[in-house]
Structure formats: C-alpha cells, structure tokens
PDB file of C-alpha atoms and ligand atoms in Angstrom:
ATOM      1  CA  MET A   1      -0.172   0.410  -0.306  1.00 81.00           C
ATOM      2  CA  THR A   2       1.113   3.375  -0.787  1.00 92.00           C
ATOM      3  CA  ARG A   3       2.422   5.512   1.953  1.00 96.00           C
ATOM      4  CA  LEU A   4       4.664   8.702   1.030  1.00 98.00           C
ATOM      5  CA  VAL A   5       6.029  10.998   3.149  1.00 98.00           C
ATOM      6  CA  VAL A   6       5.455  15.687   2.323  1.00 98.00           C
ATOM      7  CA  VAL A   7       8.690  16.816   3.511  1.00 98.00           C
ATOM      8  CA  GLY A   8       9.712  20.505   2.076  1.00 98.00           C
ATOM      9  CA  THR A   9      12.730  22.540   1.694  1.00 98.00           C
ATOM     10  CA  ASP A  10      11.550  24.934   4.581  1.00 98.00           C
ATOM     11  CA  THR A  11       8.529  25.595   6.896  1.00 97.00           C
ATOM     12  CA  ASP A  12       5.121  27.273   5.006  1.00 97.00           C
ATOM     13  CA  VAL A  13       6.425  25.932   1.661  1.00 98.00           C
ATOM     14  CA  GLY A  14       3.118  24.501   1.086  1.00 98.00           C
ATOM     15  CA  LYS A  15       3.789  20.897   2.465  1.00 98.00           C
ATOM     16  CA  THR A  16      -0.376  21.006   4.310  1.00 98.00           C
ATOM     17  CA  VAL A  17      -2.251  21.794   1.470  1.00 98.00           C
ATOM     18  CA  LEU A  18       0.134  20.053  -1.718  1.00 98.00           C
ATOM     19  CA  ALA A  19      -0.696  16.799   1.153  1.00 98.00           C
ATOM     20  CA  ALA A  20      -4.436  17.955   1.508  1.00 98.00           C
ATOM     21  CA  GLY A  21      -4.657  17.615  -2.305  1.00 98.00           C
ATOM     22  CA  LEU A  22      -2.039  14.333  -2.763  1.00 98.00           C
ATOM     23  CA  THR A  23      -4.704  12.745   0.103  1.00 98.00           C
ATOM     24  CA  ALA A  24      -7.984  13.218  -1.856  1.00 98.00           C
ATOM     25  CA  ALA A  25      -6.759  12.010  -5.091  1.00 97.00           C
ATOM     26  CA  LEU A  26      -5.143   8.646  -3.843  1.00 97.00           C
ATOM     27  CA  GLY A  27      -8.356   8.368  -1.773  1.00 96.00           C
ATOM     28  CA  ALA A  28      -5.113   8.188   0.923  1.00 97.00           C
ATOM     29  CA  SER A  29      -5.542   8.004   4.802  1.00 97.00           C
ATOM     30  CA  TYR A  30      -3.306  11.437   6.217  1.00 98.00           C
ATOM     31  CA  TRP A  31      -1.248  11.776   9.382  1.00 98.00           C
ATOM     32  CA  LYS A  32       1.157  14.188  10.691  1.00 98.00           C
ATOM     33  CA  PRO A  33       2.821  12.846  13.834  1.00 98.00           C
ATOM     34  CA  VAL A  34       4.695  15.982  15.027  1.00 98.00           C
ATOM     35  CA  GLN A  35       2.108  18.699  15.378  1.00 98.00           C
ATOM     36  CA  ALA A  36       3.601  22.384  16.326  1.00 98.00           C
ATOM     37  CA  GLY A  37       1.192  24.915  17.497  1.00 98.00           C
ATOM     38  CA  LEU A  38      -2.173  24.322  17.686  1.00 98.00           C
ATOM     39  CA  ASP A  39      -3.564  27.905  17.726  1.00 97.00           C
ATOM     40  CA  ASP A  40      -4.461  28.981  14.760  1.00 95.00           C
ATOM     41  CA  GLY A  41      -5.585  25.035  14.055  1.00 97.00           C
ATOM     42  CA  THR A  42      -3.040  22.132  12.811  1.00 98.00           C
ATOM     43  CA  ASP A  43      -2.730  20.222   9.541  1.00 98.00           C
ATOM     44  CA  SER A  44      -4.892  18.164  10.700  1.00 98.00           C
ATOM     45  CA  GLU A  45      -7.947  19.797  10.324  1.00 98.00           C
ATOM     46  CA  ARG A  46      -6.303  21.894   7.330  1.00 98.00           C
ATOM     47  CA  VAL A  47      -6.761  18.691   5.224  1.00 98.00           C
ATOM     48  CA  GLN A  48      -9.416  17.570   6.787  1.00 98.00           C
ATOM     49  CA  GLN A  49     -11.346  20.634   5.455  1.00 98.00           C
ATOM     50  CA  LEU A  50      -9.524  20.991   1.973  1.00 98.00           C
ATOM     51  CA  ALA A  51      -9.913  17.019   1.733  1.00 98.00           C
ATOM     52  CA  GLU A  52     -13.167  16.931   2.893  1.00 98.00           C
ATOM     53  CA  LEU A  53     -12.293  14.102   5.276  1.00 98.00           C
ATOM     54  CA  PRO A  54     -14.448  11.960   7.221  1.00 98.00           C
ATOM     55  CA  ASP A  55     -12.948  11.952  10.592  1.00 98.00           C
ATOM     56  CA  GLU A  56     -10.980   8.013  10.237  1.00 96.00           C
ATOM     57  CA  ARG A  57      -9.235   9.376   7.598  1.00 96.00           C
ATOM     58  CA  ILE A  58      -7.065  11.738   9.317  1.00 98.00           C
ATOM     59  CA  LEU A  59      -4.776   9.747  11.924  1.00 97.00           C
ATOM     60  CA  SER A  60      -4.531  11.146  15.373  1.00 97.00           C
ATOM     61  CA  GLU A  61      -0.807  13.014  16.413  1.00 98.00           C
ATOM     62  CA  VAL A  62       1.273  10.892  18.302  1.00 98.00           C
ATOM     63  CA  TYR A  63       3.073  15.024  19.870  1.00 98.00           C
ATOM     64  CA  ARG A  64       0.341  17.645  19.613  1.00 98.00           C
ATOM     65  CA  LEU A  65       2.916  20.360  21.237  1.00 98.00           C
ATOM     66  CA  THR A  66       1.285  24.037  22.211  1.00 98.00           C
ATOM     67  CA  SER A  67       3.660  26.353  20.639  1.00 98.00           C
ATOM     68  CA  PRO A  68       4.888  27.381  16.864  1.00 98.00           C
ATOM     69  CA  LEU A  69       8.186  26.240  16.996  1.00 98.00           C
ATOM     70  CA  SER A  70      10.811  23.991  16.172  1.00 98.00           C
ATOM     71  CA  PRO A  71       9.013  20.433  17.815  1.00 98.00           C
ATOM     72  CA  HIS A  72      12.638  19.544  19.686  1.00 98.00           C
ATOM     73  CA  ARG A  73      12.452  22.564  21.585  1.00 98.00           C
ATOM     74  CA  ALA A  74       8.096  23.121  21.713  1.00 98.00           C
ATOM     75  CA  ALA A  75       8.392  19.105  23.905  1.00 98.00           C
ATOM     76  CA  GLU A  76      10.883  20.843  26.147  1.00 98.00           C
ATOM     77  CA  ILE A  77       8.288  24.301  27.040  1.00 98.00           C
ATOM     78  CA  ASP A  78       5.545  21.994  27.053  1.00 98.00           C
ATOM     79  CA  GLY A  79       7.693  19.254  29.179  1.00 98.00           C
ATOM     80  CA  ILE A  80       7.582  16.403  26.994  1.00 98.00           C
ATOM     81  CA  ASP A  81      10.138  14.174  26.657  1.00 96.00           C
ATOM     82  CA  ILE A  82       9.814  12.931  22.132  1.00 98.00           C
ATOM     83  CA  ASP A  83      10.644   9.447  21.616  1.00 98.00           C
ATOM     84  CA  THR A  84      11.374   8.322  17.865  1.00 98.00           C
ATOM     85  CA  GLU A  85      10.392   5.360  18.142  1.00 97.00           C
ATOM     86  CA  ARG A  86       6.864   5.888  18.364  1.00 98.00           C
ATOM     87  CA  LEU A  87       6.926   7.948  15.934  1.00 98.00           C
ATOM     88  CA  SER A  88       6.984   4.887  13.195  1.00 96.00           C
ATOM     89  CA  PRO A  89       4.013   4.826  10.276  1.00 96.00           C
ATOM     90  CA  PRO A  90       1.385   3.118  11.162  1.00 92.00           C
ATOM     91  CA  ARG A  91       0.013   0.141   8.263  1.00 87.00           C
ATOM     92  CA  THR A  92      -3.231   1.384   7.125  1.00 88.00           C
ATOM     93  CA  ASP A  93      -5.886  -0.314   4.729  1.00 89.00           C
ATOM     94  CA  SER A  94      -5.603   3.207   2.794  1.00 91.00           C
ATOM     95  CA  PRO A  95      -3.159   4.417   1.238  1.00 96.00           C
ATOM     96  CA  MET A  96      -1.052   6.632   3.988  1.00 98.00           C
ATOM     97  CA  VAL A  97       0.025  11.013   3.247  1.00 98.00           C
ATOM     98  CA  ILE A  98       2.254  11.423   6.306  1.00 98.00           C
ATOM     99  CA  GLU A  99       3.508  15.160   6.855  1.00 98.00           C
ATOM    100  CA  ALA A 100       7.010  16.153   8.241  1.00 98.00           C
ATOM    101  CA  ALA A 101       7.264  19.414  10.293  1.00 97.00           C
ATOM    102  CA  GLY A 102       8.859  21.897   8.594  1.00 96.00           C
ATOM    103  CA  GLY A 103      12.335  21.818   6.624  1.00 97.00           C
ATOM    104  CA  LEU A 104      14.062  18.342   6.957  1.00 98.00           C
ATOM    105  CA  LEU A 105      17.093  18.581   9.707  1.00 98.00           C
ATOM    106  CA  VAL A 106      14.416  20.495  12.170  1.00 98.00           C
ATOM    107  CA  PRO A 107      15.069  18.603  15.803  1.00 98.00           C
ATOM    108  CA  LEU A 108      12.662  16.609  16.988  1.00 98.00           C
ATOM    109  CA  THR A 109      15.541  16.667  20.707  1.00 98.00           C
ATOM    110  CA  ARG A 110      17.910  17.166  21.107  1.00 98.00           C
ATOM    111  CA  LYS A 111      19.085  14.221  18.886  1.00 97.00           C
ATOM    112  CA  ASP A 112      17.864  13.921  16.498  1.00 98.00           C
ATOM    113  CA  LEU A 113      16.265  15.413  13.110  1.00 98.00           C
ATOM    114  CA  PHE A 114      13.012  14.856  11.622  1.00 98.00           C
ATOM    115  CA  ALA A 115      15.059  13.010   8.699  1.00 98.00           C
ATOM    116  CA  ASP A 116      17.052  11.079  10.472  1.00 98.00           C
ATOM    117  CA  VAL A 117      13.654   9.618  11.674  1.00 98.00           C
ATOM    118  CA  ILE A 118      12.875   9.381   7.925  1.00 98.00           C
ATOM    119  CA  ALA A 119      15.529   7.895   6.934  1.00 98.00           C
ATOM    120  CA  GLY A 120      14.414   5.295  10.224  1.00 98.00           C
ATOM    121  CA  TRP A 121      10.805   4.621   7.809  1.00 98.00           C
ATOM    122  CA  HIS A 122      11.552   3.041   4.498  1.00 97.00           C
ATOM    123  CA  LEU A 123       9.182   5.176   2.981  1.00 97.00           C
ATOM    124  CA  PRO A 124       9.870   7.815  -0.449  1.00 98.00           C
ATOM    125  CA  VAL A 125       9.503  10.968  -0.230  1.00 98.00           C
ATOM    126  CA  VAL A 126       7.428  13.554  -2.325  1.00 98.00           C
ATOM    127  CA  LEU A 127       9.808  17.348  -0.950  1.00 98.00           C
ATOM    128  CA  VAL A 128       7.787  20.359  -1.521  1.00 98.00           C
ATOM    129  CA  GLY A 129      10.035  23.454  -2.629  1.00 98.00           C
ATOM    130  CA  ARG A 130       9.036  27.032  -3.714  1.00 98.00           C
ATOM    131  CA  THR A 131       9.536  28.885  -6.446  1.00 98.00           C
ATOM    132  CA  ALA A 132       9.894  32.285  -5.246  1.00 97.00           C
ATOM    133  CA  LEU A 133      13.684  33.617  -5.404  1.00 96.00           C
ATOM    134  CA  GLY A 134      15.795  31.845  -2.237  1.00 97.00           C
ATOM    135  CA  ALA A 135      14.376  27.795  -4.071  1.00 98.00           C
ATOM    136  CA  ILE A 136      17.340  26.825  -5.909  1.00 98.00           C
ATOM    137  CA  ASN A 137      19.460  26.269  -2.538  1.00 98.00           C
ATOM    138  CA  HIS A 138      17.272  25.398  -0.470  1.00 98.00           C
ATOM    139  CA  ALA A 139      16.017  22.745  -2.696  1.00 98.00           C
ATOM    140  CA  LEU A 140      19.889  21.538  -3.764  1.00 98.00           C
ATOM    141  CA  LEU A 141      20.669  21.381   0.042  1.00 98.00           C
ATOM    142  CA  SER A 142      17.471  19.307   1.062  1.00 98.00           C
ATOM    143  CA  ILE A 143      18.242  16.392  -1.802  1.00 98.00           C
ATOM    144  CA  GLU A 144      21.719  16.432  -1.160  1.00 98.00           C
ATOM    145  CA  ALA A 145      20.100  15.642   3.063  1.00 98.00           C
ATOM    146  CA  LEU A 146      17.999  13.217   1.973  1.00 98.00           C
ATOM    147  CA  ARG A 147      20.487  11.942  -0.789  1.00 98.00           C
ATOM    148  CA  SER A 148      23.040  11.440   2.247  1.00 98.00           C
ATOM    149  CA  ARG A 149      20.372   9.007   4.072  1.00 98.00           C
ATOM    150  CA  SER A 150      19.492   7.082   1.061  1.00 98.00           C
ATOM    151  CA  ILE A 151      16.085   8.240   1.668  1.00 98.00           C
ATOM    152  CA  ASP A 152      13.992   7.354  -2.319  1.00 98.00           C
ATOM    153  CA  ILE A 153      13.101  11.109  -3.397  1.00 98.00           C
ATOM    154  CA  VAL A 154       9.745  10.534  -5.491  1.00 98.00           C
ATOM    155  CA  GLY A 155      10.279  14.342  -6.835  1.00 98.00           C
ATOM    156  CA  ILE A 156       9.945  17.647  -6.602  1.00 98.00           C
ATOM    157  CA  ALA A 157       6.825  18.781  -6.155  1.00 98.00           C
ATOM    158  CA  PHE A 158       6.417  23.404  -6.805  1.00 98.00           C
ATOM    159  CA  VAL A 159       4.306  25.185  -4.769  1.00 98.00           C
ATOM    160  CA  GLY A 160       4.248  28.883  -6.251  1.00 98.00           C
ATOM    161  CA  GLU A 161       3.400  30.571  -9.164  1.00 98.00           C
ATOM    162  CA  LYS A 162       5.649  29.883 -12.380  1.00 98.00           C
ATOM    163  CA  ILE A 163       8.871  30.680 -12.575  1.00 98.00           C
ATOM    164  CA  ALA A 164      10.627  27.822 -15.238  1.00 98.00           C
ATOM    165  CA  ASP A 165      14.514  28.357 -15.276  1.00 98.00           C
ATOM    166  CA  THR A 166      14.359  27.630 -10.860  1.00 98.00           C
ATOM    167  CA  GLN A 167      12.445  24.894 -12.052  1.00 98.00           C
ATOM    168  CA  ALA A 168      14.011  23.740 -14.524  1.00 98.00           C
ATOM    169  CA  THR A 169      18.010  24.457 -12.430  1.00 98.00           C
ATOM    170  CA  ILE A 170      16.124  22.544  -9.904  1.00 98.00           C
ATOM    171  CA  VAL A 171      14.612  19.316 -11.644  1.00 98.00           C
ATOM    172  CA  GLU A 172      18.565  19.411 -13.402  1.00 98.00           C
ATOM    173  CA  MET A 173      20.997  19.672 -11.129  1.00 98.00           C
ATOM    174  CA  GLY A 174      19.397  17.602  -8.735  1.00 98.00           C
ATOM    175  CA  ASN A 175      18.745  15.394 -10.667  1.00 98.00           C
ATOM    176  CA  VAL A 176      15.560  14.634  -9.341  1.00 98.00           C
ATOM    177  CA  ARG A 177      11.467  14.164 -11.042  1.00 98.00           C
ATOM    178  CA  ALA A 178       9.609  17.453 -11.880  1.00 98.00           C
ATOM    179  CA  LEU A 179       5.738  15.998 -10.305  1.00 98.00           C
ATOM    180  CA  GLY A 180       4.356  19.384 -11.162  1.00 98.00           C
ATOM    181  CA  ARG A 181       3.397  23.104  -9.679  1.00 98.00           C
ATOM    182  CA  LEU A 182       0.444  24.123  -8.186  1.00 98.00           C
ATOM    183  CA  PRO A 183      -0.754  27.396  -8.284  1.00 98.00           C
ATOM    184  CA  VAL A 184      -1.113  30.449  -5.796  1.00 98.00           C
ATOM    185  CA  LEU A 185      -5.329  29.166  -5.001  1.00 98.00           C
ATOM    186  CA  ASN A 186      -6.944  32.300  -4.384  1.00 98.00           C
ATOM    187  CA  PRO A 187      -9.233  31.219  -2.588  1.00 98.00           C
ATOM    188  CA  LEU A 188      -8.165  28.486  -2.036  1.00 98.00           C
ATOM    189  CA  THR A 189     -11.489  25.755  -1.409  1.00 98.00           C
ATOM    190  CA  PRO A 190     -11.097  22.046  -1.041  1.00 98.00           C
ATOM    191  CA  GLU A 191     -12.963  22.438  -4.812  1.00 98.00           C
ATOM    192  CA  ALA A 192      -9.944  24.665  -5.699  1.00 98.00           C
ATOM    193  CA  LEU A 193      -7.898  22.676  -4.617  1.00 98.00           C
ATOM    194  CA  ARG A 194      -8.961  19.281  -6.243  1.00 98.00           C
ATOM    195  CA  GLN A 195      -9.172  20.803 -10.239  1.00 98.00           C
ATOM    196  CA  ALA A 196      -5.643  22.757  -9.669  1.00 98.00           C
ATOM    197  CA  PHE A 197      -3.673  19.510  -8.637  1.00 98.00           C
ATOM    198  CA  ALA A 198      -5.246  17.665 -11.311  1.00 98.00           C
ATOM    199  CA  ARG A 199      -4.505  19.975 -12.831  1.00 98.00           C
ATOM    200  CA  SER A 200      -1.095  20.002 -11.483  1.00 98.00           C
ATOM    201  CA  PHE A 201       0.213  16.467 -11.567  1.00 98.00           C
ATOM    202  CA  ASN A 202      -0.466  12.576 -13.069  1.00 98.00           C
ATOM    203  CA  LEU A 203      -1.217  10.666 -10.405  1.00 96.00           C
ATOM    204  CA  ASP A 204       0.593   7.667 -11.809  1.00 95.00           C
ATOM    205  CA  ASP A 205       3.997   9.682 -10.774  1.00 96.00           C
ATOM    206  CA  PHE A 206       2.711   8.697  -7.343  1.00 94.00           C
ATOM    207  CA  HIS A 207       2.920   5.871  -7.161  1.00 82.00           C
ATOM    208  CA  VAL A 208       5.966   3.986  -6.707  1.00 71.00           C
TER     209      VAL A 208
HETATM  210  N1  ATP B 301      -1.734  26.502  -3.233  1.00 92.09           N
HETATM  211  C1  ATP B 301      -1.941  27.758  -2.328  1.00 92.09           C
HETATM  212  N2  ATP B 301      -3.081  28.694  -2.835  1.00 92.09           N
HETATM  213  C2  ATP B 301      -2.885  29.602  -2.017  1.00 92.09           C
HETATM  214  N3  ATP B 301      -2.369  30.097  -0.770  1.00 92.09           N
HETATM  215  C3  ATP B 301      -1.876  28.547  -0.341  1.00 92.09           C
HETATM  216  C4  ATP B 301      -1.308  27.096  -1.468  1.00 92.09           C
HETATM  217  N4  ATP B 301      -0.274  26.554  -0.946  1.00 92.09           N
HETATM  218  C5  ATP B 301       0.041  27.168   0.448  1.00 92.09           C
HETATM  219  N5  ATP B 301      -0.576  28.167   0.614  1.00 92.09           N
HETATM  220  C6  ATP B 301      -0.777  29.313   1.986  1.00 92.09           C
HETATM  221  O1  ATP B 301       0.838  29.233   2.345  1.00 92.09           O
HETATM  222  C7  ATP B 301       0.402  29.111   3.820  1.00 92.09           C
HETATM  223  C8  ATP B 301       1.847  27.814   4.021  1.00 92.09           C
HETATM  224  O2  ATP B 301       1.569  26.532   3.798  1.00 92.09           O
HETATM  225  P1  ATP B 301       1.539  25.589   4.217  1.00 92.09           P
HETATM  226  O3  ATP B 301       0.399  25.343   6.275  1.00 92.09           O
HETATM  227  O4  ATP B 301       1.232  24.143   2.891  1.00 92.09           O
HETATM  228  O5  ATP B 301       2.758  25.018   4.886  1.00 92.09           O
HETATM  229  P2  ATP B 301       4.284  24.257   5.517  1.00 92.09           P
HETATM  230  O6  ATP B 301       4.722  23.639   4.363  1.00 92.09           O
HETATM  231  O7  ATP B 301       2.406  23.199   5.295  1.00 92.09           O
HETATM  232  O8  ATP B 301       3.891  24.758   6.926  1.00 92.09           O
HETATM  233  P3  ATP B 301       4.314  24.263   8.106  1.00 92.09           P
HETATM  234  O9  ATP B 301       5.636  23.993   8.043  1.00 92.09           O
HETATM  235  O10 ATP B 301       4.120  24.621   9.328  1.00 92.09           O
HETATM  236  O11 ATP B 301       3.654  22.261   8.283  1.00 92.09           O
HETATM  237  C9  ATP B 301      -0.716  28.364   4.136  1.00 92.09           C
HETATM  238  O12 ATP B 301      -1.337  29.915   4.900  1.00 92.09           O
HETATM  239  C10 ATP B 301      -1.289  28.096   3.133  1.00 92.09           C
HETATM  240  O13 ATP B 301      -3.051  28.271   3.704  1.00 92.09           O
HETATM  241 MG1   MG B 302       2.560  21.888   7.171  1.00 92.09          MG
END
C-alpha cells in the first residue's frame, strides 16, 4: 500500500496544502505525527477541511505541542520528551500521506533530526519546494540531505508562481523528477484544490 512522506525545503512552503490535494486524489489517510503549534488550527484540521475527509481518514498525531516552534523546543516548553520510536508510521488499509514538520533538518530532540527518523521509516518522500527566490539553494540542500541518508525521492512538487528557469535548474542540478507545480489558489477551497491538483500532477507519478 502506498505510503508517502511529504517533506519540505523549509517551513511554510505548502506541504499541508499539497498533502491535502494528494490525500484527496489518492483516497488516502493523512498523518501528521508531530504537530507544533495548536492555536491557529492544526495541519490535520486543515487537511481534513481541504480534502473533505471523514474523521477516520485523519490519523491522530503522536505529539501535539503547544508552541509554533521547532519541535525540539516546543516539546521542552511543554515538558515532553519526544520518543522517536513512537513515530513509526502505522499500517492502514488505504494509502497514507504523512506530513513532516518544517524543513528536513528540524530537530525533534536535541539528538534527533526529523530527516534521520524518516530515513528509518524506509518510505519514499515527495519534496515540496517554492519557486520564489531562494528556492534553488533550499531545494538542492534538501536533496543532498535526503540522498546522504539514502531516502528515496519520488520527485519535487513546486508550489507558487511558475518560474521556469528555477524549476528546470532544480530538476537538472538536483537530478530529481518534476512532479508538477501547484499554483497559488485564491480562494483556496476544496474544489479549487481538487481541480488544480488534477491539472498540475499525474497521479501515476506518485505510485512508487
Ligand atoms: N497553492 C496555494 N494557494 C494558496 N495558498 C497556499 C497554497 N499553498 C500554501 N498556501 C498557504 O501558504 C501557507 C503555508 O502553507 P502550508 O501550511 O501548506 O505550509 P507547510 O509547509 O505545511 O508549513 P508547516 O511547516 O507549518 O507545516 C498557508 O497559509 C497556506 O494556506
Ligand atoms: Mg504543514
């Protein structure tokens, strides 16, 4: 059964929106193992709303941390010790989309980086990156971090305006597959996302 990890080149790049589109298109369940920041709504709530999912297709977070900070610090503030052994992806009868927190090298504890935990899952990742200025550096650094841990990269999904040279440069120099580009949607509704995802991506590219 397909299980994909959605990782980002940075925080706020559009992982949750991309994951919602992908979860809906695959008929998958969604899992955000570590949520840092609860006041502005959680990623699970956003995905449930954007992908119009029933409760049973949203798996519970393992850690729900109060502060919108790097998980290692948010956990310390809440007095929680994150045990990375508890973060193994559950098995489900449906495909699963898993969303990481922030960028790849965010610490979960003062010893563990999220990327090292993902490497232990032996699951392929979809890298989400911006197209705006700075995107090439962030994407190529992320690809290096993934390759150095032998993590399989399904490809890169861009979010933002089309910037053809930036996208092509990342694909060529990073030697990754371009999965497509989700444009900026205004308004961002379940229907607009469903349509844009279908236009922008070929679902077969995600079946690995
Ligand atoms: N295609 C899009 N169209 C319009 N708005 C978008 C799009 N993608 C992302 N956004 C908006 O940009 C912001 C950041 O996106 P998102 O929450 O998906 O990022 P993220 O990478 O999941 O961040 P985090 O690291 O906090 O999990 C949100 O306000 C989201 O609604
Ligand atoms: Mg998110």
